[in-house]
PDB file of C-alpha atoms and ligand atoms in Angstrom:
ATOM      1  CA  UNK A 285      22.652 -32.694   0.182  1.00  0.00           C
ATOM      2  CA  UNK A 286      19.975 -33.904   2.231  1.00  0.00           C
ATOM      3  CA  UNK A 287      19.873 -32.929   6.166  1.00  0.00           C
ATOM      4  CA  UNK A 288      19.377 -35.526   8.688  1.00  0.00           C
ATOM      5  CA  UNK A 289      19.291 -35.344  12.513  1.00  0.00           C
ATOM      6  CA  UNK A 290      21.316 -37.590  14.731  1.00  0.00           C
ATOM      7  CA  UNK A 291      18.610 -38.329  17.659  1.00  0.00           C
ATOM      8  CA  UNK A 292      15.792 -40.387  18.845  1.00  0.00           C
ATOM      9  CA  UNK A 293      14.638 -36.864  20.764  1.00  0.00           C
ATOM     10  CA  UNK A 294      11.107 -36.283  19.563  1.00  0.00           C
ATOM     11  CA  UNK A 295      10.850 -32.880  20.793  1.00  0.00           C
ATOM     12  CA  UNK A 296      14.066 -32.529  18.883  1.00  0.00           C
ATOM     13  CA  UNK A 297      12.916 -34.069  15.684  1.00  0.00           C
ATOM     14  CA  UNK A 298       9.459 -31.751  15.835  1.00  0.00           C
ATOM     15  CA  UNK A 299      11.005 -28.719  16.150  1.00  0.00           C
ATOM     16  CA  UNK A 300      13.606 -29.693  12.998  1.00  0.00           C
ATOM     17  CA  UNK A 301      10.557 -30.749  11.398  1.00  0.00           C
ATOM     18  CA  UNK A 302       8.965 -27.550  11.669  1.00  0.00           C
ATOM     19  CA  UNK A 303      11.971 -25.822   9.811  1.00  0.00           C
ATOM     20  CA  UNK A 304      10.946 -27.642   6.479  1.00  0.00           C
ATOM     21  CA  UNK A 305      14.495 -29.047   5.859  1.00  0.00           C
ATOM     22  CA  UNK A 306      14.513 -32.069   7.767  1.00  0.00           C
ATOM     23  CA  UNK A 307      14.619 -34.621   5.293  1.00  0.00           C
ATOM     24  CA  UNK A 308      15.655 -37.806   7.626  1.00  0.00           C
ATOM     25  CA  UNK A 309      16.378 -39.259  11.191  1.00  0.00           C
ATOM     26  CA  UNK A 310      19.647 -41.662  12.080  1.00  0.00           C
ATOM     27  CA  UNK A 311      19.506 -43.315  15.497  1.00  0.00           C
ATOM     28  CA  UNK A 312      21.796 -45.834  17.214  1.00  0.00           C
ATOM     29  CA  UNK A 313      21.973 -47.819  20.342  1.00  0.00           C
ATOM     30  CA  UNK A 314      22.978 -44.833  22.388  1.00  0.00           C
ATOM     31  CA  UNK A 315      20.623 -42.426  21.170  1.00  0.00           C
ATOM     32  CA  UNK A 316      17.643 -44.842  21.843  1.00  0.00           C
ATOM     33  CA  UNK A 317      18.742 -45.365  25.466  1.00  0.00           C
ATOM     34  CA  UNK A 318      19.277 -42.085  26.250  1.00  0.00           C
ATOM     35  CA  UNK A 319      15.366 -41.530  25.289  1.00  0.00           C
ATOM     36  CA  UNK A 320      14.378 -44.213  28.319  1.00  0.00           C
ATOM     37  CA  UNK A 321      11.403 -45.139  26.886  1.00  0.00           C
ATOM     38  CA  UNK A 322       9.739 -48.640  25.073  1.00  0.00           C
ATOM     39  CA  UNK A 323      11.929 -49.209  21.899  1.00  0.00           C
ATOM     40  CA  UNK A 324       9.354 -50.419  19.586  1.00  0.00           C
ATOM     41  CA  UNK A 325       6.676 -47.461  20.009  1.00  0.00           C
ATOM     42  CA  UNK A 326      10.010 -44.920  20.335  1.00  0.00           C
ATOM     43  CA  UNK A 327      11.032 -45.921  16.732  1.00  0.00           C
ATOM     44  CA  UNK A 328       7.304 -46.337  14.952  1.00  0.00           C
ATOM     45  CA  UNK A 329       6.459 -42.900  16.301  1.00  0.00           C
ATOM     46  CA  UNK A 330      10.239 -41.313  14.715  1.00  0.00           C
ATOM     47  CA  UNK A 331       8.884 -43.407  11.491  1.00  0.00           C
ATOM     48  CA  UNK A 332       5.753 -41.646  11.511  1.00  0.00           C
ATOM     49  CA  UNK A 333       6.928 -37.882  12.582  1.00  0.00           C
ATOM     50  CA  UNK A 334       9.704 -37.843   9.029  1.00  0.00           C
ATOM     51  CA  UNK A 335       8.560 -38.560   5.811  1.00  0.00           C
ATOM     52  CA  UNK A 336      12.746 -39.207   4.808  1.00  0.00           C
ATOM     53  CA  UNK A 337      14.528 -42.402   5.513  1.00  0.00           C
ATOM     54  CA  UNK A 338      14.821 -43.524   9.573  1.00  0.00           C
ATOM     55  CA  UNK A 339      18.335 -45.734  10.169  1.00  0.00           C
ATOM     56  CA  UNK A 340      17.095 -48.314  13.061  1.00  0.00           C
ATOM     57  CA  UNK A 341      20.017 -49.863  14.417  1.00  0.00           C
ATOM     58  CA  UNK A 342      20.687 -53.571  14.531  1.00  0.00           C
ATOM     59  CA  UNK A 343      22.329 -55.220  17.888  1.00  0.00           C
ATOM     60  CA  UNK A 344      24.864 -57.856  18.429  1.00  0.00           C
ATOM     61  CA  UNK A 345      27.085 -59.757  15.836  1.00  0.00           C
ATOM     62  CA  UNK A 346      25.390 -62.950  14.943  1.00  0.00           C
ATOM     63  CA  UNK A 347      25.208 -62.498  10.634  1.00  0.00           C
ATOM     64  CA  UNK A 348      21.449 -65.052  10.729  1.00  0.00           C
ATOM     65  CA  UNK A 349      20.471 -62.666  13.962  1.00  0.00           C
ATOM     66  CA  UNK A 350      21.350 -59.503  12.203  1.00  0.00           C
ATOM     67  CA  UNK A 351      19.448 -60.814   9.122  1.00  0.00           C
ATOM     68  CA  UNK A 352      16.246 -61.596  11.432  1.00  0.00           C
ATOM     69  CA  UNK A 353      16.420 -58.265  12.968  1.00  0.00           C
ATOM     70  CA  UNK A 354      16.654 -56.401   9.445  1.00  0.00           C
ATOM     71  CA  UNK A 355      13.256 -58.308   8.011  1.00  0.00           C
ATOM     72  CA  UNK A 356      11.846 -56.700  11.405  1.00  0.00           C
ATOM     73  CA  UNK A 357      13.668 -53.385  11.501  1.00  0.00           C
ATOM     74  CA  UNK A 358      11.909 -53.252   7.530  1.00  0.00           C
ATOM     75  CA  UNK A 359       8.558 -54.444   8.992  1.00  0.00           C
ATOM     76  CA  UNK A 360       8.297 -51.329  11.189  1.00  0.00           C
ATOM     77  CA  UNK A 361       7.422 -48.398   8.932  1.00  0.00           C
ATOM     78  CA  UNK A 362       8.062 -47.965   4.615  1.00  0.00           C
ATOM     79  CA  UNK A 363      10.978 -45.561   5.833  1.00  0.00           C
ATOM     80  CA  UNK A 364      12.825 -47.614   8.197  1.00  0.00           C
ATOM     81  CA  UNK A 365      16.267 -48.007   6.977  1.00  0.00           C
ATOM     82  CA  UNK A 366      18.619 -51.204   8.473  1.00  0.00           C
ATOM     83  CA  UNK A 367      21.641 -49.878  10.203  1.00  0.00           C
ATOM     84  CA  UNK A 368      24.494 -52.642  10.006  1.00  0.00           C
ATOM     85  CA  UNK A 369      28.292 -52.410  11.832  1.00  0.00           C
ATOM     86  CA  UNK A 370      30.527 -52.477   9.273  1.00  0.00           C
ATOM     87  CA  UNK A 371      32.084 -55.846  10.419  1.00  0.00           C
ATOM     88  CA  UNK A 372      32.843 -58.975   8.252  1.00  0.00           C
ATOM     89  CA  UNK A 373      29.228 -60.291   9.856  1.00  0.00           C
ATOM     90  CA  UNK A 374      27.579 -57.231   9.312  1.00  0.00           C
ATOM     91  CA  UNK A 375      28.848 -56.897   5.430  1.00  0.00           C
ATOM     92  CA  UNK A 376      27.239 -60.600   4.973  1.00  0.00           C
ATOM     93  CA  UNK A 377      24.383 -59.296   6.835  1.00  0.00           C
ATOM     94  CA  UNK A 378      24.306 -56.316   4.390  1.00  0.00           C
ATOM     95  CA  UNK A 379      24.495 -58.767   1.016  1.00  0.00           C
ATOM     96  CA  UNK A 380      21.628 -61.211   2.102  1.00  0.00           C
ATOM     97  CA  UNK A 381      19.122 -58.655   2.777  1.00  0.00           C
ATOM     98  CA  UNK A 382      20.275 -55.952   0.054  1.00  0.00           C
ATOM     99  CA  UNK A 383      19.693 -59.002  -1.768  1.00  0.00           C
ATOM    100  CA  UNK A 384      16.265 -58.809  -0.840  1.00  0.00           C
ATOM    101  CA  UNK A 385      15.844 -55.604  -1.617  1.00  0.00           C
ATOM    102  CA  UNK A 386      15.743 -54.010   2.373  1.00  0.00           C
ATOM    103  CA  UNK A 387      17.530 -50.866   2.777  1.00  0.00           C
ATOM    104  CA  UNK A 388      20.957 -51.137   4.717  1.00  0.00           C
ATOM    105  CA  UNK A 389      22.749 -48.406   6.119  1.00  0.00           C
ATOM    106  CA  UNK A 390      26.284 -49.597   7.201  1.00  0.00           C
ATOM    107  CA  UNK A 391      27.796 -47.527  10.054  1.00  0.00           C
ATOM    108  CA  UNK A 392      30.676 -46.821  11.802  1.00  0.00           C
ATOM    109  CA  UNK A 393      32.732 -47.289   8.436  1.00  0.00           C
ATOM    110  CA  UNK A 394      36.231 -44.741   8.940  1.00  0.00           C
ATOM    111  CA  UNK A 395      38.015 -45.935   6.060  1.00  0.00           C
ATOM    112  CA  UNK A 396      37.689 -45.479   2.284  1.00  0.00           C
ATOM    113  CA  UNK A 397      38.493 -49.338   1.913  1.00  0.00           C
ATOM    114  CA  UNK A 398      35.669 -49.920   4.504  1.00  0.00           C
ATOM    115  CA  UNK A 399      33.183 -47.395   1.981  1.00  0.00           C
ATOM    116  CA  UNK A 400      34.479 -49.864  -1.110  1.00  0.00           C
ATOM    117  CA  UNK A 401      33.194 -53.182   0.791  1.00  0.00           C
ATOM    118  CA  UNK A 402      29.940 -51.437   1.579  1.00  0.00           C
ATOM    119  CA  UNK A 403      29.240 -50.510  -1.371  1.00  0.00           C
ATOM    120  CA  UNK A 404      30.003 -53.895  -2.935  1.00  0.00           C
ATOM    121  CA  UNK A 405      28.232 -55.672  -0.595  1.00  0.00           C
ATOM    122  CA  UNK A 406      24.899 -53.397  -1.818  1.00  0.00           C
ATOM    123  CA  UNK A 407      24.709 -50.990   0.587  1.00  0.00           C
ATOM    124  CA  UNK A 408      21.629 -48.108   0.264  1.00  0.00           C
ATOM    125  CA  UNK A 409      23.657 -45.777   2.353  1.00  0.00           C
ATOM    126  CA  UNK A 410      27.330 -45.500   3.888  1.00  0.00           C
ATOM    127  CA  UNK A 411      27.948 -43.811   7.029  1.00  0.00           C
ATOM    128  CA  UNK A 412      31.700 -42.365   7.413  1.00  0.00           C
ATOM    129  CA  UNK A 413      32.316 -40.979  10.912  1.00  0.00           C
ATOM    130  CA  UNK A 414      34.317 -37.716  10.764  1.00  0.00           C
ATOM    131  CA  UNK A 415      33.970 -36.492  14.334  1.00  0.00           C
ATOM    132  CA  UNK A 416      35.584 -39.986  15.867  1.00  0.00           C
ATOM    133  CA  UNK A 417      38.243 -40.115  13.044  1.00  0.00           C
ATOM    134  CA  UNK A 418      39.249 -36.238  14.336  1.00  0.00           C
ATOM    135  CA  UNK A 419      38.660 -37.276  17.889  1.00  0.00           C
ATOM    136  CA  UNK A 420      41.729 -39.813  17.372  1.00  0.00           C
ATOM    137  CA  UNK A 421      43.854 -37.328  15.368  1.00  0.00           C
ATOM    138  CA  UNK A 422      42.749 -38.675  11.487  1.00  0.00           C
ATOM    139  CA  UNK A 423      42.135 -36.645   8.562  1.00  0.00           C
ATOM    140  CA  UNK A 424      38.467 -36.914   8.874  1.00  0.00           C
ATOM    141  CA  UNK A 425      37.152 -34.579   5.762  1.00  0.00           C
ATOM    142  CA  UNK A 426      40.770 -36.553   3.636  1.00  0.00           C
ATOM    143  CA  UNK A 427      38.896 -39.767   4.694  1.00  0.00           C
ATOM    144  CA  UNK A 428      35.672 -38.271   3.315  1.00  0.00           C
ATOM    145  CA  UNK A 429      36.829 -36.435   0.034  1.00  0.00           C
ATOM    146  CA  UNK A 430      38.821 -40.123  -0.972  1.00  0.00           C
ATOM    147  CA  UNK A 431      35.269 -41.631  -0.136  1.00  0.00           C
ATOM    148  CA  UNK A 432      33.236 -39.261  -2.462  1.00  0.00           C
ATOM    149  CA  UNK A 433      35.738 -39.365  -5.131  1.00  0.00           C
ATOM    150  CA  UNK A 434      35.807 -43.239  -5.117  1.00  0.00           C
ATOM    151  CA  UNK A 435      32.040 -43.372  -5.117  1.00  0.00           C
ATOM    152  CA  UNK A 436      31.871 -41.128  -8.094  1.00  0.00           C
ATOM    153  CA  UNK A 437      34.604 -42.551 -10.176  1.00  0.00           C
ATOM    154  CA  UNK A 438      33.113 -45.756  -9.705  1.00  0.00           C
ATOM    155  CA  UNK A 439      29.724 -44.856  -9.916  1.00  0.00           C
ATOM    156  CA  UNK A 440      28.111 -46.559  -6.908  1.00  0.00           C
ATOM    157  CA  UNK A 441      24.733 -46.441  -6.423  1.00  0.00           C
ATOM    158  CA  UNK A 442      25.252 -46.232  -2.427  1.00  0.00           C
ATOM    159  CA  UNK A 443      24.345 -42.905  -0.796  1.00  0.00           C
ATOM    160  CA  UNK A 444      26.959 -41.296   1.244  1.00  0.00           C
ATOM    161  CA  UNK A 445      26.035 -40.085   4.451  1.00  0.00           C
ATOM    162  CA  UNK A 446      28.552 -38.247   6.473  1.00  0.00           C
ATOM    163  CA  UNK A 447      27.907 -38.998  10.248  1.00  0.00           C
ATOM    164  CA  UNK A 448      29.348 -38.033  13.607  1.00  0.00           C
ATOM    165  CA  UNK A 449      29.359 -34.301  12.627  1.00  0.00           C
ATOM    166  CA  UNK A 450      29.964 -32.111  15.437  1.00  0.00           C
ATOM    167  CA  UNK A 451      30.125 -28.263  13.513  1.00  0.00           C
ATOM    168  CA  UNK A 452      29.083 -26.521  10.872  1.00  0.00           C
ATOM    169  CA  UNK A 453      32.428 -26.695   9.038  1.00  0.00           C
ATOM    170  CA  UNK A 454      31.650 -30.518   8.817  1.00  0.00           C
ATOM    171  CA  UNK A 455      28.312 -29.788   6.812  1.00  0.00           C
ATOM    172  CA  UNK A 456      29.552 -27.246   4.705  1.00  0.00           C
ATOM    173  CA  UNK A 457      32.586 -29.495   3.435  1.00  0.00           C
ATOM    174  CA  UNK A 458      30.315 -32.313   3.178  1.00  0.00           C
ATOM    175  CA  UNK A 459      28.361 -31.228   0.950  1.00  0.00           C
ATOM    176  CA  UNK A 460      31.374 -29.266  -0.940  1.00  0.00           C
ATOM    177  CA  UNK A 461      32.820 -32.799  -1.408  1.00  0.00           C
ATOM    178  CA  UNK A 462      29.438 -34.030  -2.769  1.00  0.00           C
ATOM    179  CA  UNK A 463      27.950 -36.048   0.128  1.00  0.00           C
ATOM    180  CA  UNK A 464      24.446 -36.917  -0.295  1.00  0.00           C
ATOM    181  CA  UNK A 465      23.314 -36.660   3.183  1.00  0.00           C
ATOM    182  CA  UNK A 466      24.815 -34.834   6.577  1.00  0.00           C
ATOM    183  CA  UNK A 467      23.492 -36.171   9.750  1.00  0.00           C
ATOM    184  CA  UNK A 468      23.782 -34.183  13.017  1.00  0.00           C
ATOM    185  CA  UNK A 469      22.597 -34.069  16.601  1.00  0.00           C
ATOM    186  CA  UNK A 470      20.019 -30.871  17.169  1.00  0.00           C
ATOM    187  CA  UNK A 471      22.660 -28.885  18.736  1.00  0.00           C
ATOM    188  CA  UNK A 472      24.410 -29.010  15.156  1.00  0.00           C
ATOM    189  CA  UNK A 473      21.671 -28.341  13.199  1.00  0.00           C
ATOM    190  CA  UNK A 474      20.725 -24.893  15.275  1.00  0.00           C
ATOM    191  CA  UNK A 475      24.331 -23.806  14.592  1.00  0.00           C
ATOM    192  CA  UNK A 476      23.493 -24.049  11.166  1.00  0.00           C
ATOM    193  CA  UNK A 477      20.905 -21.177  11.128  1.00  0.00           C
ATOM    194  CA  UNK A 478      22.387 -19.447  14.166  1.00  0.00           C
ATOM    195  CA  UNK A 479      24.458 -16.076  13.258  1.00  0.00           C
ATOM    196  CA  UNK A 480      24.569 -13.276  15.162  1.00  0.00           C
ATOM    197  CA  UNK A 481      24.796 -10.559  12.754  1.00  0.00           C
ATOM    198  CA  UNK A 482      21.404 -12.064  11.356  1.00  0.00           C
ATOM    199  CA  UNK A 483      20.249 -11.501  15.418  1.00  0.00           C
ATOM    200  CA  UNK A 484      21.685  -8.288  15.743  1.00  0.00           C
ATOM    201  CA  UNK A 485      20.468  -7.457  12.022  1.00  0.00           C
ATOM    202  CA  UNK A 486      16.398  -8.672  12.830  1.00  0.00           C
ATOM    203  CA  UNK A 487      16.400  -6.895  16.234  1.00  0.00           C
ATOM    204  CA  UNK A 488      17.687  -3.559  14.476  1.00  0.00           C
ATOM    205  CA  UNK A 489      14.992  -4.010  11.692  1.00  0.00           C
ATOM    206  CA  UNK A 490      12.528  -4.131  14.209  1.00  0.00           C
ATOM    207  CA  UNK A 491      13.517  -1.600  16.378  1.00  0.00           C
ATOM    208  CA  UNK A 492      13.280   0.746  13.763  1.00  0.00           C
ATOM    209  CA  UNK A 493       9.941  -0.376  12.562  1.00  0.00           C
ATOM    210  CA  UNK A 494       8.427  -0.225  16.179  1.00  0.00           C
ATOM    211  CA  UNK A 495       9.727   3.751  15.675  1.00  0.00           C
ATOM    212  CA  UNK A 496       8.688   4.533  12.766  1.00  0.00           C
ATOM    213  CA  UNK A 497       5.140   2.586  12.176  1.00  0.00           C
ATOM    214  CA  UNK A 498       2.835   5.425  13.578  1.00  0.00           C
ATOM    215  CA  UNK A 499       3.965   7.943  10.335  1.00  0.00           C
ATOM    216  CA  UNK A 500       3.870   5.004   7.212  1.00  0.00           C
ATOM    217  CA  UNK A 501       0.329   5.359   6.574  1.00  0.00           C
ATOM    218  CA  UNK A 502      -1.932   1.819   5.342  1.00  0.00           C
ATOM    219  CA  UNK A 503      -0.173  -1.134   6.276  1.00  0.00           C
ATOM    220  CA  UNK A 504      -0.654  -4.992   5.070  1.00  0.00           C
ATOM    221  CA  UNK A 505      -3.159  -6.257   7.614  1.00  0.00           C
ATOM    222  CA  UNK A 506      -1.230  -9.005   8.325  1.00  0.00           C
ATOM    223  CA  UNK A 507       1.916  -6.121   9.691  1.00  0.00           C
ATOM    224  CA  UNK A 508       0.141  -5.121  11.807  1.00  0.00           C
ATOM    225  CA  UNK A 509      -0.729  -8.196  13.882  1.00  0.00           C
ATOM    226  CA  UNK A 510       2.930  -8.657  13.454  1.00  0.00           C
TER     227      UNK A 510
HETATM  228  C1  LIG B 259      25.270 -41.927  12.757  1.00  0.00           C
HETATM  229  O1  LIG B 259      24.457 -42.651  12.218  1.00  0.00           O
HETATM  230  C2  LIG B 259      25.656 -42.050  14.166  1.00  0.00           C
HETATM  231  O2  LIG B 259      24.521 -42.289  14.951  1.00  0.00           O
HETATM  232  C3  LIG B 259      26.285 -40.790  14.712  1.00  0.00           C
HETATM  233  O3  LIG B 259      26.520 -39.815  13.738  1.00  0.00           O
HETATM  234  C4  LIG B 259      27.373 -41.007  15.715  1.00  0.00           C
HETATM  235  O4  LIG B 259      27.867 -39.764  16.113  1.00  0.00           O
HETATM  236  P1  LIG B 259      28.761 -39.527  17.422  1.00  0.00           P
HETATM  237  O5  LIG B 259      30.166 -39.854  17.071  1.00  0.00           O
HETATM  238  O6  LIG B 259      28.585 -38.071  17.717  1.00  0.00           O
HETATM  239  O7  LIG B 259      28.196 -40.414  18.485  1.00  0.00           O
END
């Protein structure tokens, strides 16, 4: 399962980077505001950071305006990825331009029937929503697993990419239920790594290294910069 982060943060997205896992960036309306800077250079500078796919959001609910902004959302960078509503508009968005081979990634879908029109109407990539669906008291991970199994039985070729995560728990059964992609804000992603036993366990190690390094003779060279 590939790991993507939920942000248009740059610092955020460099240091995620620099782990070696990041493999993608999703970004909406709210993420972009909350950067307060130019749109345009904002997303061509995420495009150029991540080698994976970046989801650029569409705006408003026009179906010809949301095709015109996905032959410009494509025009941005080779990995810019058209993020669609999943709305009756944004479905007939999602057909014309799949059509035309431009990558669409429909969002905010929280239903399994939702997942089954996007992936008929050619979708690259499905986003299901857990944390929103558990935020209103739904099943989210049910909504998932009937999503995955669907997919498979069916044998769609639409990636599904389980959004709105908001803990570890939501990764791990994720990609237990055979999601291909997890996308989370930074906050999310640090949990992942984060344990304290590990902390407790490194700080021990070196404590006892510090103690002992005087009597264990010739040392790697690069140990002892260490
Ligand atoms: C995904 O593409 C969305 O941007 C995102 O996961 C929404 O998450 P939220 O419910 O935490 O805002």
């Amino acid at each position: 399962m590939k790991l993507f982060l939920d942000t248009a943060n740059l610092d955020e997205i460099q240091e995620a980077n620099r782990w070696g896992v990041l493999r993608g960036i999703t970004t909406n309306p709210t993420l972009v505001a909350k950067e307060g800077r130019d749109f345009l250079p904002l997303v061509k500078e995420i495009c150029s950071i991540v080698e994976g796919d970046v989801s650029i959001e569409t705006v408003g609910n026009d179906t010809d305006n949301l095709v015109r902004q996905g032959h410009e959302i494509a025009q941005i960078a080779d990995n810019a990825i058209v993020k669609l509503s999943t709305t009756p508009n944004g479905l007939a968005a999602c057909r014309r331009l799949s059509d035309e081979g431009i990558k669409i990634n429909m969002t905010l879908c929280f239903t399994a029937a939702q997942a089954i029109l996007c992936a008929e109407a050619g979708a690259y990539i499905v986003s299901p929503f857990l944390g929103r669906l558990d935020d209103i008291s739904t099943d989210s991970l049910q909504v998932l697993s009937e999503i995955c199994e669907i997919y498979a039985v069916q044998d769609y070729d639409t990636q599904v990419l389980a959004a709105s995560l908001r803990h570890p728990m939501h990764v791990i059964e994720a990609a237990r239920m055979g999601a291909h992609i997890s996308t989370m804000p930074f906050k999310v992603f640090e949990m992942l790594v984060k344990h304290p036993l590990t902390d407790a366990g490194h700080k021990r190690f070196m404590d006892d290294w510090e103690e002992a390094k005087s009597h264990l003779g010739e040392l790697l060279p690069s140990m002892q910069e260490a």
